[in-house]
Short mmCIF file of N, CA and C in Angstrom, two decimals:
data_model
loop_
_atom_site.label_atom_id
_atom_site.label_comp_id
_atom_site.label_asym_id
_atom_site.label_seq_id
_atom_site.Cartn_x
_atom_site.Cartn_y
_atom_site.Cartn_z
N MET A 1 73.06 122.47 46.36
CA MET A 1 73.62 123.77 46.67
C MET A 1 75.00 123.60 47.24
N GLY A 2 76.00 124.08 46.55
CA GLY A 2 77.36 124.08 47.05
C GLY A 2 78.05 122.75 46.98
N GLY A 3 77.43 121.72 46.41
CA GLY A 3 78.04 120.40 46.36
C GLY A 3 79.05 120.23 45.26
N HIS A 4 78.96 121.03 44.23
CA HIS A 4 79.86 120.99 43.08
C HIS A 4 79.96 119.58 42.49
N GLY A 5 78.86 118.86 42.47
CA GLY A 5 78.83 117.56 41.84
C GLY A 5 79.46 116.44 42.66
N HIS A 6 79.78 116.70 43.93
CA HIS A 6 80.41 115.67 44.75
C HIS A 6 79.40 114.87 45.55
N GLY A 7 78.15 115.16 45.42
CA GLY A 7 77.13 114.44 46.17
C GLY A 7 76.93 115.04 47.55
N GLU A 8 76.10 114.38 48.32
CA GLU A 8 75.82 114.83 49.67
C GLU A 8 77.08 114.76 50.53
N PRO A 9 77.35 115.80 51.31
CA PRO A 9 78.54 115.75 52.17
C PRO A 9 78.33 114.85 53.40
N TYR A 10 77.10 114.50 53.68
CA TYR A 10 76.79 113.64 54.82
C TYR A 10 75.49 112.92 54.53
N LYS A 11 75.28 111.85 55.28
CA LYS A 11 74.04 111.09 55.15
C LYS A 11 73.30 111.20 56.47
N VAL A 12 72.11 111.74 56.42
CA VAL A 12 71.29 111.86 57.62
C VAL A 12 70.66 110.52 57.91
N PRO A 13 70.94 109.96 59.10
CA PRO A 13 70.35 108.65 59.42
C PRO A 13 68.84 108.74 59.62
N HIS A 14 68.19 107.66 59.34
CA HIS A 14 66.73 107.61 59.51
C HIS A 14 66.41 107.56 61.00
N PRO A 15 65.43 108.32 61.47
CA PRO A 15 65.10 108.37 62.89
C PRO A 15 64.69 107.03 63.48
N SER A 16 64.23 106.11 62.68
CA SER A 16 63.76 104.83 63.23
C SER A 16 64.88 103.97 63.79
N ILE A 17 66.14 104.29 63.48
CA ILE A 17 67.25 103.47 64.03
C ILE A 17 67.51 103.79 65.50
N TYR A 18 66.98 104.89 65.99
CA TYR A 18 67.21 105.29 67.38
C TYR A 18 66.04 104.80 68.22
N LYS A 19 66.27 103.69 68.94
CA LYS A 19 65.22 103.09 69.75
C LYS A 19 65.63 103.13 71.23
N VAL A 20 64.78 103.70 72.05
CA VAL A 20 65.02 103.78 73.48
C VAL A 20 65.16 102.39 74.07
N GLU A 21 64.43 101.44 73.52
CA GLU A 21 64.42 100.07 74.04
C GLU A 21 65.81 99.40 73.92
N ASN A 22 66.65 99.88 73.04
CA ASN A 22 67.98 99.28 72.85
C ASN A 22 69.02 99.80 73.84
N ILE A 23 68.69 100.82 74.60
CA ILE A 23 69.64 101.44 75.53
C ILE A 23 69.12 101.22 76.96
N PRO A 24 69.81 100.37 77.75
CA PRO A 24 69.32 100.05 79.10
C PRO A 24 69.10 101.26 80.01
N LYS A 25 70.00 102.23 79.99
CA LYS A 25 69.83 103.39 80.89
C LYS A 25 68.60 104.20 80.52
N LEU A 26 68.37 104.38 79.24
CA LEU A 26 67.19 105.14 78.81
C LEU A 26 65.92 104.35 79.02
N ARG A 27 66.01 103.04 78.92
CA ARG A 27 64.85 102.19 79.19
C ARG A 27 64.45 102.34 80.66
N GLU A 28 65.45 102.43 81.55
CA GLU A 28 65.16 102.64 82.99
C GLU A 28 64.43 103.97 83.20
N VAL A 29 64.89 105.00 82.52
CA VAL A 29 64.24 106.31 82.63
C VAL A 29 62.81 106.23 82.12
N GLN A 30 62.64 105.57 81.00
CA GLN A 30 61.30 105.43 80.41
C GLN A 30 60.37 104.68 81.36
N GLU A 31 60.86 103.61 81.98
CA GLU A 31 60.04 102.82 82.92
C GLU A 31 59.73 103.62 84.18
N ALA A 32 60.72 104.40 84.67
CA ALA A 32 60.48 105.21 85.87
C ALA A 32 59.42 106.27 85.60
N LEU A 33 59.47 106.86 84.42
CA LEU A 33 58.45 107.84 84.06
C LEU A 33 57.08 107.18 83.91
N ALA A 34 57.05 105.98 83.33
CA ALA A 34 55.78 105.27 83.14
C ALA A 34 55.15 104.92 84.47
N ARG A 35 55.96 104.59 85.49
CA ARG A 35 55.43 104.28 86.82
C ARG A 35 54.71 105.49 87.42
N GLN A 36 55.11 106.68 87.01
CA GLN A 36 54.48 107.90 87.52
C GLN A 36 53.41 108.42 86.54
N GLY A 37 53.16 107.64 85.50
CA GLY A 37 52.15 108.03 84.53
C GLY A 37 52.64 109.09 83.56
N LEU A 38 53.94 109.20 83.38
CA LEU A 38 54.52 110.22 82.51
C LEU A 38 55.20 109.58 81.31
N LYS A 39 55.41 110.39 80.29
CA LYS A 39 56.12 109.92 79.11
C LYS A 39 56.94 111.09 78.56
N ASP A 40 58.17 110.80 78.16
CA ASP A 40 59.04 111.82 77.58
C ASP A 40 59.09 111.60 76.08
N PRO A 41 58.43 112.43 75.32
CA PRO A 41 58.43 112.25 73.86
C PRO A 41 59.78 112.54 73.20
N TRP A 42 60.66 113.20 73.91
CA TRP A 42 61.97 113.57 73.36
C TRP A 42 63.08 112.63 73.79
N LEU A 43 62.76 111.58 74.53
CA LEU A 43 63.78 110.67 75.03
C LEU A 43 64.55 109.99 73.89
N ARG A 44 63.88 109.74 72.79
CA ARG A 44 64.52 109.10 71.64
C ARG A 44 65.67 109.95 71.10
N ASN A 45 65.58 111.26 71.29
CA ASN A 45 66.64 112.16 70.80
C ASN A 45 67.94 112.00 71.55
N GLU A 46 67.92 111.30 72.68
CA GLU A 46 69.14 111.09 73.47
C GLU A 46 69.80 109.76 73.17
N VAL A 47 69.18 108.91 72.38
CA VAL A 47 69.69 107.56 72.14
C VAL A 47 71.09 107.60 71.53
N TRP A 48 71.35 108.49 70.59
CA TRP A 48 72.65 108.54 69.92
C TRP A 48 73.79 108.76 70.89
N ARG A 49 73.54 109.43 72.00
CA ARG A 49 74.60 109.69 72.99
C ARG A 49 75.04 108.42 73.70
N TYR A 50 74.17 107.43 73.76
CA TYR A 50 74.44 106.22 74.53
C TYR A 50 74.89 105.06 73.67
N GLU A 51 74.97 105.22 72.37
CA GLU A 51 75.39 104.14 71.49
C GLU A 51 76.91 104.17 71.30
N PRO A 52 77.61 103.18 71.86
CA PRO A 52 79.07 103.17 71.72
C PRO A 52 79.54 103.13 70.27
N SER A 53 78.77 102.53 69.39
CA SER A 53 79.18 102.45 67.98
C SER A 53 79.16 103.83 67.34
N LYS A 54 78.34 104.74 67.83
CA LYS A 54 78.25 106.09 67.25
C LYS A 54 79.14 107.09 67.97
N MET A 55 79.12 107.08 69.29
CA MET A 55 79.82 108.08 70.07
C MET A 55 80.97 107.54 70.90
N GLY A 56 81.16 106.22 70.94
CA GLY A 56 82.17 105.65 71.80
C GLY A 56 81.63 105.55 73.22
N THR A 57 82.44 105.00 74.10
CA THR A 57 82.04 104.88 75.50
C THR A 57 82.32 106.19 76.22
N HIS A 58 81.82 106.29 77.43
CA HIS A 58 82.07 107.50 78.22
C HIS A 58 83.57 107.66 78.45
N ALA A 59 84.26 106.56 78.75
CA ALA A 59 85.70 106.62 79.00
C ALA A 59 86.46 107.05 77.75
N SER A 60 86.08 106.55 76.59
CA SER A 60 86.79 106.92 75.37
C SER A 60 86.55 108.39 75.01
N ARG A 61 85.36 108.89 75.28
CA ARG A 61 85.09 110.32 75.03
C ARG A 61 85.88 111.19 75.99
N ALA A 62 85.95 110.79 77.26
CA ALA A 62 86.69 111.55 78.24
C ALA A 62 88.17 111.53 77.91
N ARG A 63 88.70 110.38 77.52
CA ARG A 63 90.11 110.26 77.14
C ARG A 63 90.42 111.16 75.95
N ALA A 64 89.56 111.15 74.96
CA ALA A 64 89.75 112.00 73.78
C ALA A 64 89.70 113.47 74.14
N PHE A 65 88.81 113.84 75.05
CA PHE A 65 88.69 115.24 75.46
C PHE A 65 89.93 115.73 76.16
N PHE A 66 90.45 114.93 77.11
CA PHE A 66 91.58 115.38 77.91
C PHE A 66 92.93 115.20 77.21
N LEU A 67 93.04 114.25 76.31
CA LEU A 67 94.34 113.97 75.69
C LEU A 67 94.43 114.45 74.24
N ARG A 68 93.44 115.14 73.76
CA ARG A 68 93.38 115.53 72.35
C ARG A 68 94.61 116.29 71.91
N GLY A 69 95.09 117.27 72.63
CA GLY A 69 96.22 118.09 72.19
C GLY A 69 97.51 117.78 72.90
N LEU A 70 97.57 116.67 73.61
CA LEU A 70 98.75 116.38 74.42
C LEU A 70 100.01 116.24 73.58
N LEU A 71 99.96 115.54 72.46
CA LEU A 71 101.14 115.33 71.63
C LEU A 71 101.67 116.65 71.09
N TRP A 72 100.79 117.45 70.45
CA TRP A 72 101.24 118.71 69.87
C TRP A 72 101.63 119.71 70.95
N GLY A 73 100.97 119.68 72.10
CA GLY A 73 101.35 120.56 73.21
C GLY A 73 102.71 120.21 73.76
N SER A 74 103.01 118.93 73.87
CA SER A 74 104.32 118.49 74.35
C SER A 74 105.41 118.88 73.37
N ILE A 75 105.13 118.72 72.08
CA ILE A 75 106.12 119.12 71.07
C ILE A 75 106.37 120.63 71.12
N ALA A 76 105.30 121.41 71.23
CA ALA A 76 105.45 122.86 71.31
C ALA A 76 106.22 123.27 72.56
N ALA A 77 105.97 122.62 73.68
CA ALA A 77 106.69 122.94 74.91
C ALA A 77 108.17 122.61 74.77
N ALA A 78 108.48 121.46 74.16
CA ALA A 78 109.89 121.08 73.96
C ALA A 78 110.60 122.05 73.03
N VAL A 79 109.94 122.48 71.96
CA VAL A 79 110.54 123.47 71.04
C VAL A 79 110.76 124.78 71.76
N HIS A 80 109.80 125.21 72.56
CA HIS A 80 109.92 126.45 73.30
C HIS A 80 111.10 126.39 74.27
N ILE A 81 111.20 125.32 75.02
CA ILE A 81 112.31 125.16 75.96
C ILE A 81 113.64 125.11 75.23
N GLY A 82 113.67 124.40 74.10
CA GLY A 82 114.88 124.35 73.30
C GLY A 82 115.31 125.72 72.79
N CYS A 83 114.35 126.51 72.32
CA CYS A 83 114.66 127.87 71.84
C CYS A 83 115.12 128.75 72.99
N GLU A 84 114.49 128.66 74.14
CA GLU A 84 114.91 129.44 75.30
C GLU A 84 116.37 129.09 75.66
N TYR A 85 116.67 127.83 75.66
CA TYR A 85 118.03 127.39 76.00
C TYR A 85 119.03 127.81 74.94
N ALA A 86 118.67 127.67 73.66
CA ALA A 86 119.60 127.97 72.57
C ALA A 86 119.83 129.46 72.39
N PHE A 87 118.83 130.29 72.60
CA PHE A 87 118.96 131.70 72.30
C PHE A 87 119.16 132.59 73.52
N SER A 88 119.21 132.02 74.71
CA SER A 88 119.47 132.85 75.88
C SER A 88 120.98 133.07 76.01
N SER A 89 121.35 134.27 76.48
CA SER A 89 122.79 134.54 76.63
C SER A 89 123.27 133.81 77.87
N LYS A 90 124.47 133.29 77.80
CA LYS A 90 125.00 132.46 78.89
C LYS A 90 125.45 133.27 80.09
N ASP A 91 125.83 134.55 79.89
CA ASP A 91 126.37 135.34 81.00
C ASP A 91 125.29 136.14 81.72
N ASP A 92 124.10 136.22 81.20
CA ASP A 92 123.03 136.98 81.83
C ASP A 92 122.20 136.07 82.71
N HIS A 93 122.27 136.31 84.00
CA HIS A 93 121.50 135.50 84.94
C HIS A 93 120.36 136.30 85.56
N GLY A 94 120.03 137.41 84.96
CA GLY A 94 118.97 138.24 85.52
C GLY A 94 119.51 139.26 86.50
N HIS A 95 118.66 139.98 87.14
CA HIS A 95 119.11 140.99 88.08
C HIS A 95 119.25 140.39 89.48
N GLY A 96 119.98 141.09 90.31
CA GLY A 96 120.09 140.68 91.70
C GLY A 96 121.33 139.90 92.06
N HIS A 97 122.25 139.70 91.16
CA HIS A 97 123.45 138.95 91.48
C HIS A 97 124.68 139.82 91.27
N GLY A 98 124.89 140.76 92.19
CA GLY A 98 126.09 141.58 92.13
C GLY A 98 126.00 142.76 91.19
N ASP A 99 124.84 143.12 90.74
CA ASP A 99 124.75 144.26 89.83
C ASP A 99 124.51 145.56 90.58
N GLY A 100 124.65 145.53 91.88
CA GLY A 100 124.54 146.74 92.68
C GLY A 100 123.14 147.01 93.19
N GLU A 101 122.17 146.43 92.58
CA GLU A 101 120.79 146.67 92.97
C GLU A 101 120.47 146.06 94.33
N HIS A 102 121.04 144.89 94.59
CA HIS A 102 120.77 144.19 95.84
C HIS A 102 122.04 143.99 96.65
N SER A 103 122.97 144.90 96.53
CA SER A 103 124.21 144.75 97.31
C SER A 103 123.93 145.14 98.75
N GLU A 104 124.93 144.99 99.62
CA GLU A 104 124.75 145.21 101.06
C GLU A 104 124.18 146.59 101.38
N GLY A 105 124.69 147.63 100.76
CA GLY A 105 124.26 148.98 101.08
C GLY A 105 122.96 149.40 100.43
N ALA A 106 122.44 148.60 99.54
CA ALA A 106 121.25 149.00 98.80
C ALA A 106 119.94 148.63 99.45
N HIS A 107 119.98 147.87 100.56
CA HIS A 107 118.73 147.47 101.21
C HIS A 107 118.12 148.63 101.99
N HIS A 108 116.81 148.67 102.07
CA HIS A 108 116.10 149.76 102.74
C HIS A 108 115.97 149.47 104.20
#
């Protein structure tokens, strides 16, 4: 459906590749639950979040989150400042500098 002969747009990984035993933090959670006689049947669903090969490290994800638009944002800011500088009139400094509005006699 909708593939237009290009094949699958993605490959769904087999669930057996996600093993709690391969992730130390999740293994600790599993062992702590077992000490209390509990088991989390959905813990395997969190394995992908802890695999650096799939999701990267916590630091790399944080870096990507905070720096994702920095380059384009900096370019846009530089263009904006350049346009403001290029298209602003040189003799207009705004109000309040001798235009009578804030002269000596105009104060309340």
